[in-house]
Short mmCIF file of C-alpha atoms in Angstrom, two decimals:
data_model
loop_
_atom_site.label_atom_id
_atom_site.label_comp_id
_atom_site.label_asym_id
_atom_site.label_seq_id
_atom_site.Cartn_x
_atom_site.Cartn_y
_atom_site.Cartn_z
CA UNK R 3 0.00 0.00 0.00
CA UNK R 4 2.72 2.64 0.77
CA UNK R 5 4.26 2.20 -2.68
CA UNK R 6 0.82 2.79 -4.21
CA UNK R 7 0.51 6.03 -2.21
CA UNK R 8 3.99 7.07 -3.37
CA UNK R 9 2.96 6.49 -7.00
CA UNK R 10 -0.24 8.43 -6.37
CA UNK R 11 1.85 11.37 -5.14
CA UNK R 12 3.87 11.19 -8.37
CA UNK R 13 0.65 11.33 -10.39
CA UNK R 14 -0.74 14.24 -8.33
CA UNK R 15 2.41 16.31 -8.82
CA UNK R 16 2.44 15.48 -12.53
CA UNK R 17 -1.18 16.64 -12.83
CA UNK R 18 -0.25 20.04 -11.43
CA UNK R 19 -0.45 19.68 -7.66
CA UNK R 20 2.90 21.38 -7.10
CA UNK R 21 4.44 24.81 -6.58
CA UNK R 22 6.17 24.92 -9.94
CA UNK R 23 9.57 25.29 -8.25
CA UNK R 24 12.63 23.40 -9.46
CA UNK R 25 14.75 23.06 -6.31
CA UNK R 26 15.87 19.40 -6.37
CA UNK R 27 18.93 20.08 -4.19
CA UNK R 28 16.61 20.77 -1.23
CA UNK R 29 15.55 17.10 -1.27
CA UNK R 30 18.85 16.07 0.34
CA UNK R 31 18.20 17.69 3.76
CA UNK R 32 14.84 15.89 3.92
CA UNK R 33 16.63 12.54 4.08
CA UNK R 34 17.60 13.27 7.69
CA UNK R 35 13.94 13.23 8.78
CA UNK R 36 13.65 9.49 9.68
CA UNK R 37 16.61 9.53 12.04
CA UNK R 38 15.53 12.83 13.60
CA UNK R 39 12.13 11.30 14.36
CA UNK R 40 13.74 8.05 15.48
CA UNK R 41 15.86 10.04 17.93
CA UNK R 42 12.68 11.51 19.42
CA UNK R 43 11.35 7.97 19.81
CA UNK R 44 14.46 7.05 21.80
CA UNK R 45 14.12 10.18 23.95
CA UNK R 46 10.51 9.31 24.75
CA UNK R 47 11.52 5.77 25.70
CA UNK R 48 14.27 7.09 27.96
CA UNK R 49 11.67 9.22 29.76
CA UNK R 50 9.26 6.30 30.07
CA UNK R 51 6.74 8.03 27.80
CA UNK R 52 5.41 4.94 26.03
CA UNK R 53 2.43 6.64 24.28
CA UNK R 54 4.76 9.37 23.06
CA UNK R 55 7.26 6.80 21.81
CA UNK R 56 4.52 5.06 19.82
CA UNK R 57 3.48 8.37 18.26
CA UNK R 58 7.04 9.25 17.26
CA UNK R 59 7.56 5.74 15.89
CA UNK R 60 4.38 6.08 13.82
CA UNK R 61 5.65 9.39 12.44
CA UNK R 62 8.96 7.74 11.60
CA UNK R 63 7.14 5.05 9.62
CA UNK R 64 5.21 7.78 7.76
CA UNK R 65 8.28 9.90 7.02
CA UNK R 66 9.08 8.30 3.60
CA UNK R 67 5.72 9.41 2.22
CA UNK R 68 6.11 12.85 3.78
CA UNK R 69 9.54 13.23 2.15
CA UNK R 70 8.16 12.03 -1.19
CA UNK R 71 5.28 14.52 -1.02
CA UNK R 72 7.57 17.45 -0.16
CA UNK R 73 10.08 16.45 -2.83
CA UNK R 74 7.47 16.24 -5.58
CA UNK R 75 4.85 18.83 -4.67
CA UNK R 76 7.04 21.53 -3.10
CA UNK R 77 10.58 21.23 -4.45
CA UNK R 78 9.72 19.99 -7.95
CA UNK R 79 11.78 16.79 -7.93
CA UNK R 80 9.53 15.04 -10.44
CA UNK R 81 9.27 18.05 -12.77
CA UNK R 82 13.04 18.45 -12.74
CA UNK R 83 13.49 14.80 -13.71
CA UNK R 84 10.84 14.91 -16.44
CA UNK R 85 12.58 17.94 -17.93
CA UNK R 86 15.81 15.97 -17.86
CA UNK R 87 14.70 12.38 -18.61
CA UNK R 88 11.45 12.93 -20.51
CA UNK R 89 8.50 10.52 -20.40
CA UNK R 90 10.54 7.73 -18.80
CA UNK R 91 10.15 9.66 -15.53
CA UNK R 92 6.38 9.94 -15.88
CA UNK R 93 3.86 7.84 -13.99
CA UNK R 94 0.97 8.93 -16.23
CA UNK R 95 2.71 7.89 -19.45
CA UNK R 96 4.23 4.47 -20.08
CA UNK R 97 6.86 4.47 -17.33
CA UNK R 98 10.50 3.67 -17.82
CA UNK R 99 13.60 3.46 -15.65
CA UNK R 100 13.24 7.17 -14.88
CA UNK R 101 10.27 6.36 -12.65
CA UNK R 102 12.63 4.67 -10.20
CA UNK R 103 14.59 7.92 -10.00
CA UNK R 104 11.36 9.86 -9.35
CA UNK R 105 10.64 7.47 -6.48
CA UNK R 106 14.20 7.76 -5.15
CA UNK R 107 13.33 10.07 -2.20
CA UNK R 108 10.72 7.56 -1.02
CA UNK R 109 12.94 4.52 -1.60
CA UNK R 110 15.97 5.99 0.16
CA UNK R 111 13.91 7.38 3.04
CA UNK R 112 12.14 4.05 3.47
CA UNK R 113 15.48 2.36 3.97
CA UNK R 114 16.53 5.06 6.44
CA UNK R 115 13.20 4.74 8.23
CA UNK R 116 13.70 0.98 8.66
CA UNK R 117 17.13 1.64 10.12
CA UNK R 118 15.89 4.42 12.43
CA UNK R 119 12.98 2.36 13.76
CA UNK R 120 15.24 -0.64 14.29
CA UNK R 121 17.74 1.44 16.26
CA UNK R 122 15.00 2.75 18.55
CA UNK R 123 13.89 -0.74 19.65
CA UNK R 124 16.70 -1.18 22.22
CA UNK R 125 17.14 -4.76 21.05
CA UNK R 126 20.56 -6.44 21.14
CA UNK R 127 22.69 -5.92 18.04
CA UNK R 128 21.95 -9.37 16.61
CA UNK R 129 18.19 -8.94 17.08
CA UNK R 130 18.34 -5.50 15.46
CA UNK R 131 20.14 -7.02 12.49
CA UNK R 132 17.43 -9.67 12.11
CA UNK R 133 14.66 -7.10 12.37
CA UNK R 134 16.33 -4.79 9.86
CA UNK R 135 16.88 -7.67 7.45
CA UNK R 136 13.29 -8.87 7.76
CA UNK R 137 11.78 -5.43 7.19
CA UNK R 138 14.13 -4.79 4.28
CA UNK R 139 13.08 -8.02 2.61
CA UNK R 140 9.41 -7.20 3.11
CA UNK R 141 10.00 -3.80 1.51
CA UNK R 142 11.77 -5.44 -1.44
CA UNK R 143 8.87 -7.86 -1.85
CA UNK R 144 6.46 -4.91 -1.97
CA UNK R 145 8.49 -3.39 -4.81
CA UNK R 146 8.44 -6.61 -6.86
CA UNK R 147 5.12 -5.87 -8.64
CA UNK R 148 6.38 -2.44 -9.70
CA UNK R 149 9.56 -3.98 -11.09
CA UNK R 150 7.58 -6.57 -13.05
CA UNK R 151 5.28 -3.84 -14.40
CA UNK R 152 8.27 -1.83 -15.65
CA UNK R 153 9.68 -4.93 -17.37
CA UNK R 154 6.37 -5.83 -19.05
CA UNK R 155 5.73 -2.20 -20.08
CA UNK R 156 9.08 -1.76 -21.83
CA UNK R 157 7.99 -3.25 -25.21
CA UNK R 158 4.82 -1.17 -25.24
CA UNK R 159 6.74 2.01 -24.43
CA UNK R 160 9.32 1.44 -27.18
CA UNK R 161 7.06 0.40 -30.11
CA UNK R 162 4.70 3.15 -31.19
CA UNK R 163 2.29 0.94 -33.13
CA UNK R 164 1.83 -1.42 -30.20
CA UNK R 165 1.54 1.44 -27.70
CA UNK R 166 -1.13 3.26 -29.72
CA UNK R 167 -3.20 0.12 -30.17
CA UNK R 168 -3.05 -0.74 -26.47
CA UNK R 169 -4.04 2.83 -25.58
CA UNK R 170 -6.81 3.30 -28.15
CA UNK R 171 -8.36 -0.12 -28.84
CA UNK R 172 -10.32 -1.26 -25.81
CA UNK R 173 -10.03 -4.93 -26.74
CA UNK R 174 -6.24 -4.70 -27.01
CA UNK R 175 -6.06 -2.72 -23.78
CA UNK R 176 -8.01 -5.41 -21.97
CA UNK R 177 -5.81 -8.14 -23.51
CA UNK R 178 -2.68 -6.27 -22.38
CA UNK R 179 -4.06 -5.95 -18.84
CA UNK R 180 -4.88 -9.65 -18.82
CA UNK R 181 -1.38 -10.60 -19.99
CA UNK R 182 0.17 -8.32 -17.37
CA UNK R 183 -1.96 -9.86 -14.64
CA UNK R 184 -1.10 -13.36 -15.83
CA UNK R 185 2.60 -12.52 -15.81
CA UNK R 186 2.38 -11.11 -12.30
CA UNK R 187 0.53 -14.19 -11.07
CA UNK R 188 3.05 -16.48 -12.76
CA UNK R 189 6.26 -14.77 -11.65
CA UNK R 190 5.41 -12.98 -8.43
CA UNK R 191 5.37 -16.11 -6.20
CA UNK R 192 8.91 -17.02 -7.23
CA UNK R 193 10.08 -13.45 -6.73
CA UNK R 194 8.58 -13.39 -3.25
CA UNK R 195 10.29 -16.65 -2.36
CA UNK R 196 13.62 -15.12 -3.41
CA UNK R 197 12.91 -11.76 -1.73
CA UNK R 198 11.95 -13.42 1.54
CA UNK R 199 14.51 -15.51 3.41
CA UNK R 200 13.18 -19.02 2.78
CA UNK R 201 14.74 -22.47 3.02
CA UNK R 202 13.21 -25.95 2.62
CA UNK R 203 11.88 -27.51 5.81
CA UNK R 204 14.44 -30.18 6.75
CA UNK R 205 13.55 -33.82 6.19
CA UNK R 206 12.29 -35.46 9.31
CA UNK R 207 9.10 -36.41 11.18
CA UNK R 208 7.61 -32.91 10.89
CA UNK R 209 8.06 -32.68 7.12
CA UNK R 210 6.85 -36.26 6.63
CA UNK R 211 3.71 -35.45 8.63
CA UNK R 212 2.97 -32.38 6.47
CA UNK R 213 3.57 -34.25 3.20
CA UNK R 214 1.29 -37.06 4.38
CA UNK R 215 -1.51 -34.57 5.08
CA UNK R 216 -1.07 -33.05 1.61
CA UNK R 217 -1.34 -36.49 -0.03
CA UNK R 218 -4.46 -37.33 1.98
CA UNK R 219 -6.09 -34.01 0.97
CA UNK R 220 -5.06 -34.33 -2.69
CA UNK R 221 -3.10 -31.10 -2.40
CA UNK R 222 -0.17 -30.79 -4.84
CA UNK R 223 2.73 -28.44 -4.26
CA UNK R 224 6.33 -27.85 -5.26
CA UNK R 225 7.92 -27.45 -1.83
CA UNK R 226 7.43 -26.82 1.88
CA UNK R 227 9.51 -23.84 2.99
CA UNK R 228 10.48 -22.22 6.26
CA UNK R 229 10.29 -18.42 6.11
CA UNK R 230 13.02 -17.05 8.38
CA UNK R 231 11.71 -13.87 10.04
CA UNK R 232 13.97 -13.89 13.07
CA UNK R 233 11.05 -15.08 15.17
CA UNK R 234 9.07 -11.90 14.42
CA UNK R 235 6.05 -13.37 12.59
CA UNK R 236 3.90 -16.39 13.35
CA UNK R 237 2.01 -17.24 10.17
CA UNK R 238 1.60 -19.65 7.26
CA UNK R 239 0.66 -19.08 3.63
CA UNK R 240 0.38 -20.80 0.27
CA UNK R 241 1.92 -18.91 -2.65
CA UNK R 242 1.25 -19.77 -6.29
CA UNK R 243 -1.69 -21.04 -8.30
CA UNK R 244 -0.41 -24.03 -10.27
CA UNK R 245 0.98 -27.13 -8.60
CA UNK R 246 4.30 -26.63 -10.40
CA UNK R 247 4.92 -23.22 -8.82
CA UNK R 248 2.96 -23.54 -5.56
CA UNK R 249 4.96 -23.43 -2.32
CA UNK R 250 3.81 -23.54 1.29
CA UNK R 251 5.46 -21.09 3.69
CA UNK R 252 5.68 -21.57 7.45
CA UNK R 253 7.42 -18.86 9.45
CA UNK R 254 10.15 -19.85 11.85
CA UNK R 255 8.11 -18.55 14.79
CA UNK R 256 5.11 -20.71 13.81
CA UNK R 257 7.23 -23.83 13.49
CA UNK R 258 8.83 -23.12 16.87
CA UNK R 259 5.60 -22.30 18.72
CA UNK R 260 3.24 -25.04 17.56
CA UNK R 261 3.13 -28.68 18.50
CA UNK R 262 2.78 -31.25 15.67
CA UNK R 263 -1.02 -31.56 16.02
CA UNK R 264 -1.45 -27.80 16.02
CA UNK R 265 0.87 -27.39 13.03
CA UNK R 266 -1.13 -30.03 11.15
CA UNK R 267 -4.36 -28.13 11.87
CA UNK R 268 -2.89 -24.85 10.60
CA UNK R 269 -1.57 -26.54 7.44
CA UNK R 270 -4.98 -28.02 6.76
CA UNK R 271 -6.52 -24.56 7.23
CA UNK R 272 -4.18 -23.14 4.56
CA UNK R 273 -4.91 -26.09 2.27
CA UNK R 274 -8.60 -25.38 2.83
CA UNK R 275 -8.26 -21.99 1.12
CA UNK R 276 -6.74 -23.70 -1.92
CA UNK R 277 -9.04 -26.73 -2.00
CA UNK R 278 -12.15 -24.58 -1.65
CA UNK R 279 -10.96 -22.18 -4.41
CA UNK R 280 -11.21 -19.04 -2.29
CA UNK R 281 -8.60 -17.06 -4.23
CA UNK R 282 -10.21 -17.90 -7.57
CA UNK R 283 -13.62 -16.91 -6.23
CA UNK R 284 -12.29 -13.58 -4.99
CA UNK R 285 -10.72 -12.96 -8.40
CA UNK R 286 -13.92 -13.83 -10.27
CA UNK R 287 -16.05 -11.62 -8.04
CA UNK R 288 -13.69 -8.66 -8.28
CA UNK R 289 -13.25 -9.00 -12.04
CA UNK R 290 -16.97 -9.41 -12.63
CA UNK R 291 -17.88 -6.40 -10.51
CA UNK R 292 -15.39 -4.06 -12.14
CA UNK R 293 -16.20 -5.26 -15.67
CA UNK R 294 -19.94 -4.87 -15.11
CA UNK R 295 -19.55 -1.36 -13.73
CA UNK R 296 -17.13 -0.39 -16.51
CA UNK R 297 -19.58 -1.60 -19.15
CA UNK R 298 -22.36 0.32 -17.44
CA UNK R 299 -20.32 3.53 -17.33
CA UNK R 300 -19.58 3.25 -21.06
CA UNK R 301 -23.32 3.41 -21.77
CA UNK R 302 -23.82 6.67 -19.91
CA UNK R 303 -24.25 9.82 -22.00
CA UNK R 304 -21.31 12.21 -22.27
CA UNK R 305 -21.04 14.71 -19.46
CA UNK R 306 -22.24 12.37 -16.72
CA UNK R 307 -19.28 13.11 -14.51
CA UNK R 308 -21.28 13.34 -11.28
CA UNK R 309 -23.08 10.06 -11.99
CA UNK R 310 -19.79 8.39 -12.87
CA UNK R 311 -18.22 9.64 -9.66
CA UNK R 312 -21.11 8.34 -7.56
CA UNK R 313 -21.03 4.97 -9.31
CA UNK R 314 -17.29 4.63 -8.81
CA UNK R 315 -17.58 5.59 -5.14
CA UNK R 316 -20.39 3.06 -4.74
CA UNK R 317 -18.27 0.45 -6.54
CA UNK R 318 -15.34 0.86 -4.16
CA UNK R 319 -17.60 0.87 -1.10
CA UNK R 320 -19.54 -2.18 -2.30
CA UNK R 321 -16.36 -4.06 -3.17
CA UNK R 322 -14.82 -3.31 0.22
CA UNK R 323 -17.90 -4.43 2.13
CA UNK R 324 -18.40 -7.53 -0.02
CA UNK R 325 -14.75 -8.54 0.11
CA UNK R 326 -14.66 -8.23 3.90
CA UNK R 327 -17.93 -10.15 4.33
CA UNK R 328 -16.73 -13.06 2.19
CA UNK R 329 -13.17 -13.06 3.53
CA UNK R 330 -14.30 -13.48 7.13
CA UNK R 331 -16.53 -16.39 6.17
CA UNK R 332 -13.89 -17.95 3.94
CA UNK R 333 -11.67 -18.08 7.02
CA UNK R 334 -14.42 -20.04 8.79
CA UNK R 335 -14.73 -22.26 5.71
CA UNK R 336 -10.99 -22.98 5.84
CA UNK R 337 -11.30 -23.73 9.57
CA UNK R 338 -14.09 -26.14 8.72
CA UNK R 339 -11.91 -27.85 6.08
CA UNK R 340 -9.16 -28.24 8.67
CA UNK R 341 -11.67 -29.85 11.03
CA UNK R 342 -12.80 -32.26 8.29
CA UNK R 343 -9.25 -33.26 7.38
CA UNK R 344 -7.91 -33.74 10.92
CA UNK R 345 -11.04 -34.34 13.04
CA UNK R 346 -9.09 -32.48 15.71
CA UNK R 347 -10.92 -29.31 16.73
CA UNK R 348 -8.92 -28.86 19.98
CA UNK R 349 -5.66 -28.67 18.01
CA UNK R 350 -6.88 -25.84 15.75
CA UNK R 351 -8.46 -24.05 18.72
CA UNK R 352 -5.15 -24.23 20.58
CA UNK R 353 -3.25 -22.97 17.49
CA UNK R 354 -5.62 -20.02 17.06
CA UNK R 355 -5.30 -19.04 20.69
CA UNK R 356 -1.52 -19.33 20.55
CA UNK R 357 -0.80 -17.34 17.36
CA UNK R 358 -3.48 -14.63 17.58
CA UNK R 359 -2.37 -11.34 19.07
CA UNK R 360 -4.18 -9.52 21.82
CA UNK R 361 -6.19 -7.35 19.39
CA UNK R 362 -7.07 -10.22 17.03
CA UNK R 363 -8.23 -12.37 19.92
CA UNK R 364 -11.28 -10.23 20.69
CA UNK R 365 -11.69 -7.85 17.73
CA UNK R 366 -12.92 -8.56 14.20
CA UNK R 367 -10.81 -7.20 11.36
CA UNK R 368 -11.72 -6.50 7.76
CA UNK R 369 -10.64 -9.97 6.68
CA UNK R 370 -10.89 -12.11 9.85
CA UNK R 371 -13.34 -12.75 12.63
CA UNK R 372 -11.82 -12.54 16.08
CA UNK R 373 -10.14 -15.65 17.44
CA UNK R 374 -12.91 -15.95 20.04
CA UNK R 375 -15.61 -16.09 17.34
CA UNK R 376 -13.63 -18.59 15.28
CA UNK R 377 -13.11 -20.84 18.30
CA UNK R 378 -16.84 -20.64 19.08
CA UNK R 379 -17.66 -21.61 15.49
CA UNK R 380 -15.22 -24.53 15.53
CA UNK R 381 -16.63 -25.96 18.73
CA UNK R 382 -20.17 -25.60 17.43
CA UNK R 383 -19.25 -27.24 14.10
CA UNK R 384 -17.55 -30.12 15.93
CA UNK R 385 -20.74 -30.77 17.89
CA UNK R 386 -23.23 -30.21 15.06
CA UNK R 387 -22.45 -30.86 11.37
CA UNK R 388 -25.38 -28.61 10.43
CA UNK R 389 -23.37 -25.53 11.49
CA UNK R 390 -20.85 -26.08 8.72
CA UNK R 391 -23.53 -26.98 6.19
CA UNK R 392 -25.37 -23.71 6.86
CA UNK R 393 -22.16 -21.73 6.38
CA UNK R 394 -21.45 -23.39 3.06
CA UNK R 395 -25.02 -22.92 1.83
CA UNK R 396 -24.67 -19.25 2.65
CA UNK R 397 -21.37 -19.02 0.82
CA UNK R 398 -22.76 -21.03 -2.09
CA UNK R 399 -25.47 -18.43 -2.73
CA UNK R 400 -22.87 -15.65 -2.63
CA UNK R 401 -20.57 -17.53 -5.00
CA UNK R 402 -23.40 -18.16 -7.48
CA UNK R 403 -24.30 -14.48 -7.39
CA UNK R 404 -20.66 -13.63 -7.98
CA UNK R 405 -20.42 -15.95 -10.97
CA UNK R 406 -23.59 -14.45 -12.39
CA UNK R 407 -22.00 -11.03 -11.99
CA UNK R 408 -18.87 -12.28 -13.76
CA UNK R 409 -20.99 -13.57 -16.65
CA UNK R 410 -22.83 -10.25 -16.85
CA UNK R 411 -19.53 -8.39 -16.82
CA UNK R 412 -18.10 -10.55 -19.63
CA UNK R 413 -21.19 -10.02 -21.79
CA UNK R 414 -21.13 -6.29 -21.09
CA UNK R 415 -17.44 -6.05 -21.96
CA UNK R 416 -18.00 -8.00 -25.17
CA UNK R 417 -20.75 -5.61 -26.25
CA UNK R 418 -18.58 -2.64 -25.30
CA UNK R 419 -15.59 -3.95 -27.29
CA UNK R 420 -17.78 -4.57 -30.36
CA UNK R 421 -19.30 -1.08 -30.23
CA UNK R 422 -15.94 0.59 -29.76
CA UNK R 423 -14.02 -1.36 -32.43
CA UNK R 424 -14.77 1.03 -35.32
CA UNK R 425 -14.09 4.30 -33.45
CA UNK R 426 -11.00 2.74 -31.87
CA UNK R 427 -9.58 1.80 -35.29
CA UNK R 428 -10.23 5.33 -36.47
CA UNK R 429 -8.34 6.73 -33.48
CA UNK R 430 -5.40 4.38 -34.19
CA UNK R 431 -5.12 5.47 -37.83
CA UNK R 432 -5.27 9.15 -36.88
CA UNK R 433 -2.60 8.80 -34.19
CA UNK R 434 -0.31 6.83 -36.51
CA UNK R 435 -0.80 9.27 -39.39
CA UNK R 436 -2.42 6.68 -41.66
CA UNK R 437 -4.72 9.22 -43.28
CA UNK R 438 -5.30 7.13 -46.44
CA UNK R 439 -7.21 4.60 -44.30
CA UNK R 440 -9.44 6.98 -42.34
CA UNK R 441 -11.97 7.26 -45.17
CA UNK R 442 -12.65 3.53 -44.99
CA UNK R 443 -12.81 3.76 -41.19
CA UNK R 444 -15.44 6.50 -41.43
CA UNK R 445 -17.49 4.49 -43.92
CA UNK R 446 -17.72 1.60 -41.45
CA UNK R 447 -19.03 3.75 -38.60
CA UNK R 448 -22.78 3.53 -38.12
CA UNK R 449 -23.01 6.98 -36.57
CA UNK R 450 -19.97 9.06 -37.59
CA UNK R 451 -20.16 11.93 -35.11
CA UNK R 452 -17.99 13.67 -32.58
CA UNK R 453 -14.72 15.53 -32.79
CA UNK R 454 -12.74 12.46 -33.82
CA UNK R 455 -14.97 11.84 -36.84
CA UNK R 456 -14.70 15.50 -37.83
CA UNK R 457 -10.91 15.30 -37.73
CA UNK R 458 -11.02 12.08 -39.76
CA UNK R 459 -13.16 13.79 -42.38
CA UNK R 460 -10.72 16.69 -42.58
CA UNK R 461 -7.79 14.28 -42.88
CA UNK R 462 -9.45 12.19 -45.57
CA UNK R 463 -10.31 15.31 -47.59
CA UNK R 464 -6.95 17.11 -47.44
CA UNK R 465 -4.20 14.58 -46.67
CA UNK R 466 -2.75 11.58 -48.47
CA UNK R 467 -1.00 9.92 -45.55
CA UNK R 468 2.58 9.91 -44.41
CA UNK R 469 2.70 13.61 -43.55
CA UNK R 470 4.90 14.30 -40.54
CA UNK R 471 3.55 16.31 -37.59
CA UNK R 472 5.85 19.18 -38.58
CA UNK R 473 4.35 19.13 -42.09
CA UNK R 474 0.85 19.26 -40.59
CA UNK R 475 1.77 22.45 -38.74
CA UNK R 476 3.15 23.95 -41.95
CA UNK R 477 -0.13 23.09 -43.71
CA UNK R 478 -2.01 24.67 -40.82
CA UNK R 479 -0.06 27.90 -41.35
CA UNK R 480 -0.85 27.84 -45.07
CA UNK R 481 -4.55 27.30 -44.28
CA UNK R 482 -4.43 30.21 -41.84
CA UNK R 483 -2.91 32.49 -44.45
CA UNK R 484 -5.75 31.57 -46.74
CA UNK R 485 -8.33 32.41 -44.09
CA UNK R 486 -9.30 28.75 -43.47
CA UNK R 487 -9.21 28.96 -39.69
CA UNK R 488 -11.24 25.78 -39.03
CA UNK R 489 -8.99 23.75 -41.34
CA UNK R 490 -5.94 25.15 -39.58
CA UNK R 491 -7.37 24.10 -36.22
CA UNK R 492 -8.12 20.58 -37.47
CA UNK R 493 -4.56 20.18 -38.80
CA UNK R 494 -3.10 21.35 -35.50
CA UNK R 495 -5.29 18.86 -33.63
CA UNK R 496 -4.09 16.09 -35.94
CA UNK R 497 -0.49 17.04 -35.19
CA UNK R 498 -1.26 17.00 -31.48
CA UNK R 499 -2.76 13.50 -31.81
CA UNK R 500 0.59 12.43 -33.24
CA UNK R 501 2.26 13.58 -30.00
CA UNK R 502 3.73 16.80 -31.42
CA UNK R 503 3.57 19.05 -28.34
CA UNK R 504 4.48 22.38 -30.09
CA UNK R 505 1.09 22.11 -31.81
CA UNK R 506 -0.62 22.46 -28.42
CA UNK R 507 0.63 25.99 -27.88
CA UNK R 508 -0.34 27.00 -31.40
CA UNK R 509 -3.77 25.43 -31.06
CA UNK R 510 -4.38 27.28 -27.80
CA UNK R 511 -3.44 30.54 -29.49
CA UNK R 512 -5.73 29.79 -32.42
CA UNK R 513 -8.63 28.93 -30.13
CA UNK R 514 -8.07 32.20 -28.27
CA UNK R 515 -8.47 34.27 -31.44
CA UNK R 516 -11.87 35.36 -32.69
CA UNK R 517 -13.17 33.52 -35.73
CA UNK R 518 -14.99 36.67 -36.94
CA UNK R 519 -11.88 38.79 -37.55
CA UNK R 520 -8.52 38.11 -39.18
CA UNK R 521 -5.86 36.74 -36.89
CA UNK R 522 -3.47 39.56 -35.91
CA UNK R 523 -0.30 39.83 -37.94
CA UNK R 524 1.78 39.56 -34.77
CA UNK R 525 0.20 36.19 -34.04
CA UNK R 526 0.97 35.05 -37.57
CA UNK R 527 4.61 35.97 -37.10
CA UNK R 528 4.73 34.09 -33.80
CA UNK R 529 3.23 31.04 -35.46
CA UNK R 530 5.73 31.27 -38.31
CA UNK R 531 8.63 31.48 -35.85
CA UNK R 532 7.31 28.45 -33.97
CA UNK R 533 7.42 26.30 -37.11
CA UNK R 534 10.82 27.55 -38.13
CA UNK R 535 10.01 30.23 -40.68
#
């Protein structure tokens, strides 16, 4: 989540939420902020002010985002880099390696924040080293999706034809998003295993017991790994979708804290998520909801910004509530699977009570019921099989509704792609300067209307194809000299569609002039100078 906020700050500054200053050298003093705040944490601890120490520690953890915001929005770090590196430093365009440099204040300060918070813990040197290493690896794992996105985006950024089609043709854009998601799903588990400090669980009675449970459940996996956290985390997880890439992670603290029966119950709980298809169901529900809403928004008339905003806000709220509702019950479903596989409710109850923290023991979270509620459910399900059956009937109705929503979303997207295919092809030909083809594109449109169709008509009537953006501006000047102001404006817009930014300034000047009187001679001279006359 913090890296997403950091990228959001980059986008906000790029959209104009900044002072306009270019003072990148002032970013360097900001890097001292984490250790200054960490020092205040130590001072509070020395005075016995525990609430104050927690507040200063929280500020230390927030300092990377504060530094990133000040760097971008006040001192113009991002604008300075975009002036220097171009679009590779943009988060709104197809990003390149320059984006890493834009994020450098956040990345460096995050490392300094980890060090400052570790130093304030008063742990022995070896424990501080373990904590620093663990938090650093977690940070690196959080950056892995961004790194994969930059790698997958590189071909699109470098090849204009591919980039334009992905940007303009909705079907190609959806296919690109699907391929990116597939690549992330395929590669991310392996990257996480490398980013985290994992080793295979040694051969012995404990590993044999876990492998025997997997065979009994019909659960296939590549390996059973111990995740070395320095004893900081007590958890288990299954990473990967296919059997060939799937690994099961047990933290060192979990393996040390649980007895064999309890460990077996926790493993069966994690297998329950996989065997019951919870991740796939979440994916189908999320994809269906967003596709259905997107298809619905595409059918709204132009100018429905308020309605769109309300629908999007309702979408996010509905998704959050629905995800939390299902996640809490999927945890109960996984507990129920563990009970079915082991027939050992006391073992899972003991494991829940041992690994749950003080807050999780009595308080529900977004994704989990409290440990007390889960223990109550387990004991009730062990006494009465009807308890589990009622839960699964309830989930079954929700899953069917979700699949229906996915089907509706797929149909809606298909209709949307079919309707947009003609206009999208027209936009591609205009952006690539293929003006000889726009006449055929216009002929295929059922309702040729809108600004894009007008530009296509102007291109088909006056251009042959192959004209460079610079040549379009020269033709615009000739049209202006002949008093054809509308034609000049259309040619400048066509040049702007080709990515020729000088045309934007000229178009703004043209739009600012009155169409009822000749354009002033001074403006003509300025236009001529801009195109090199």
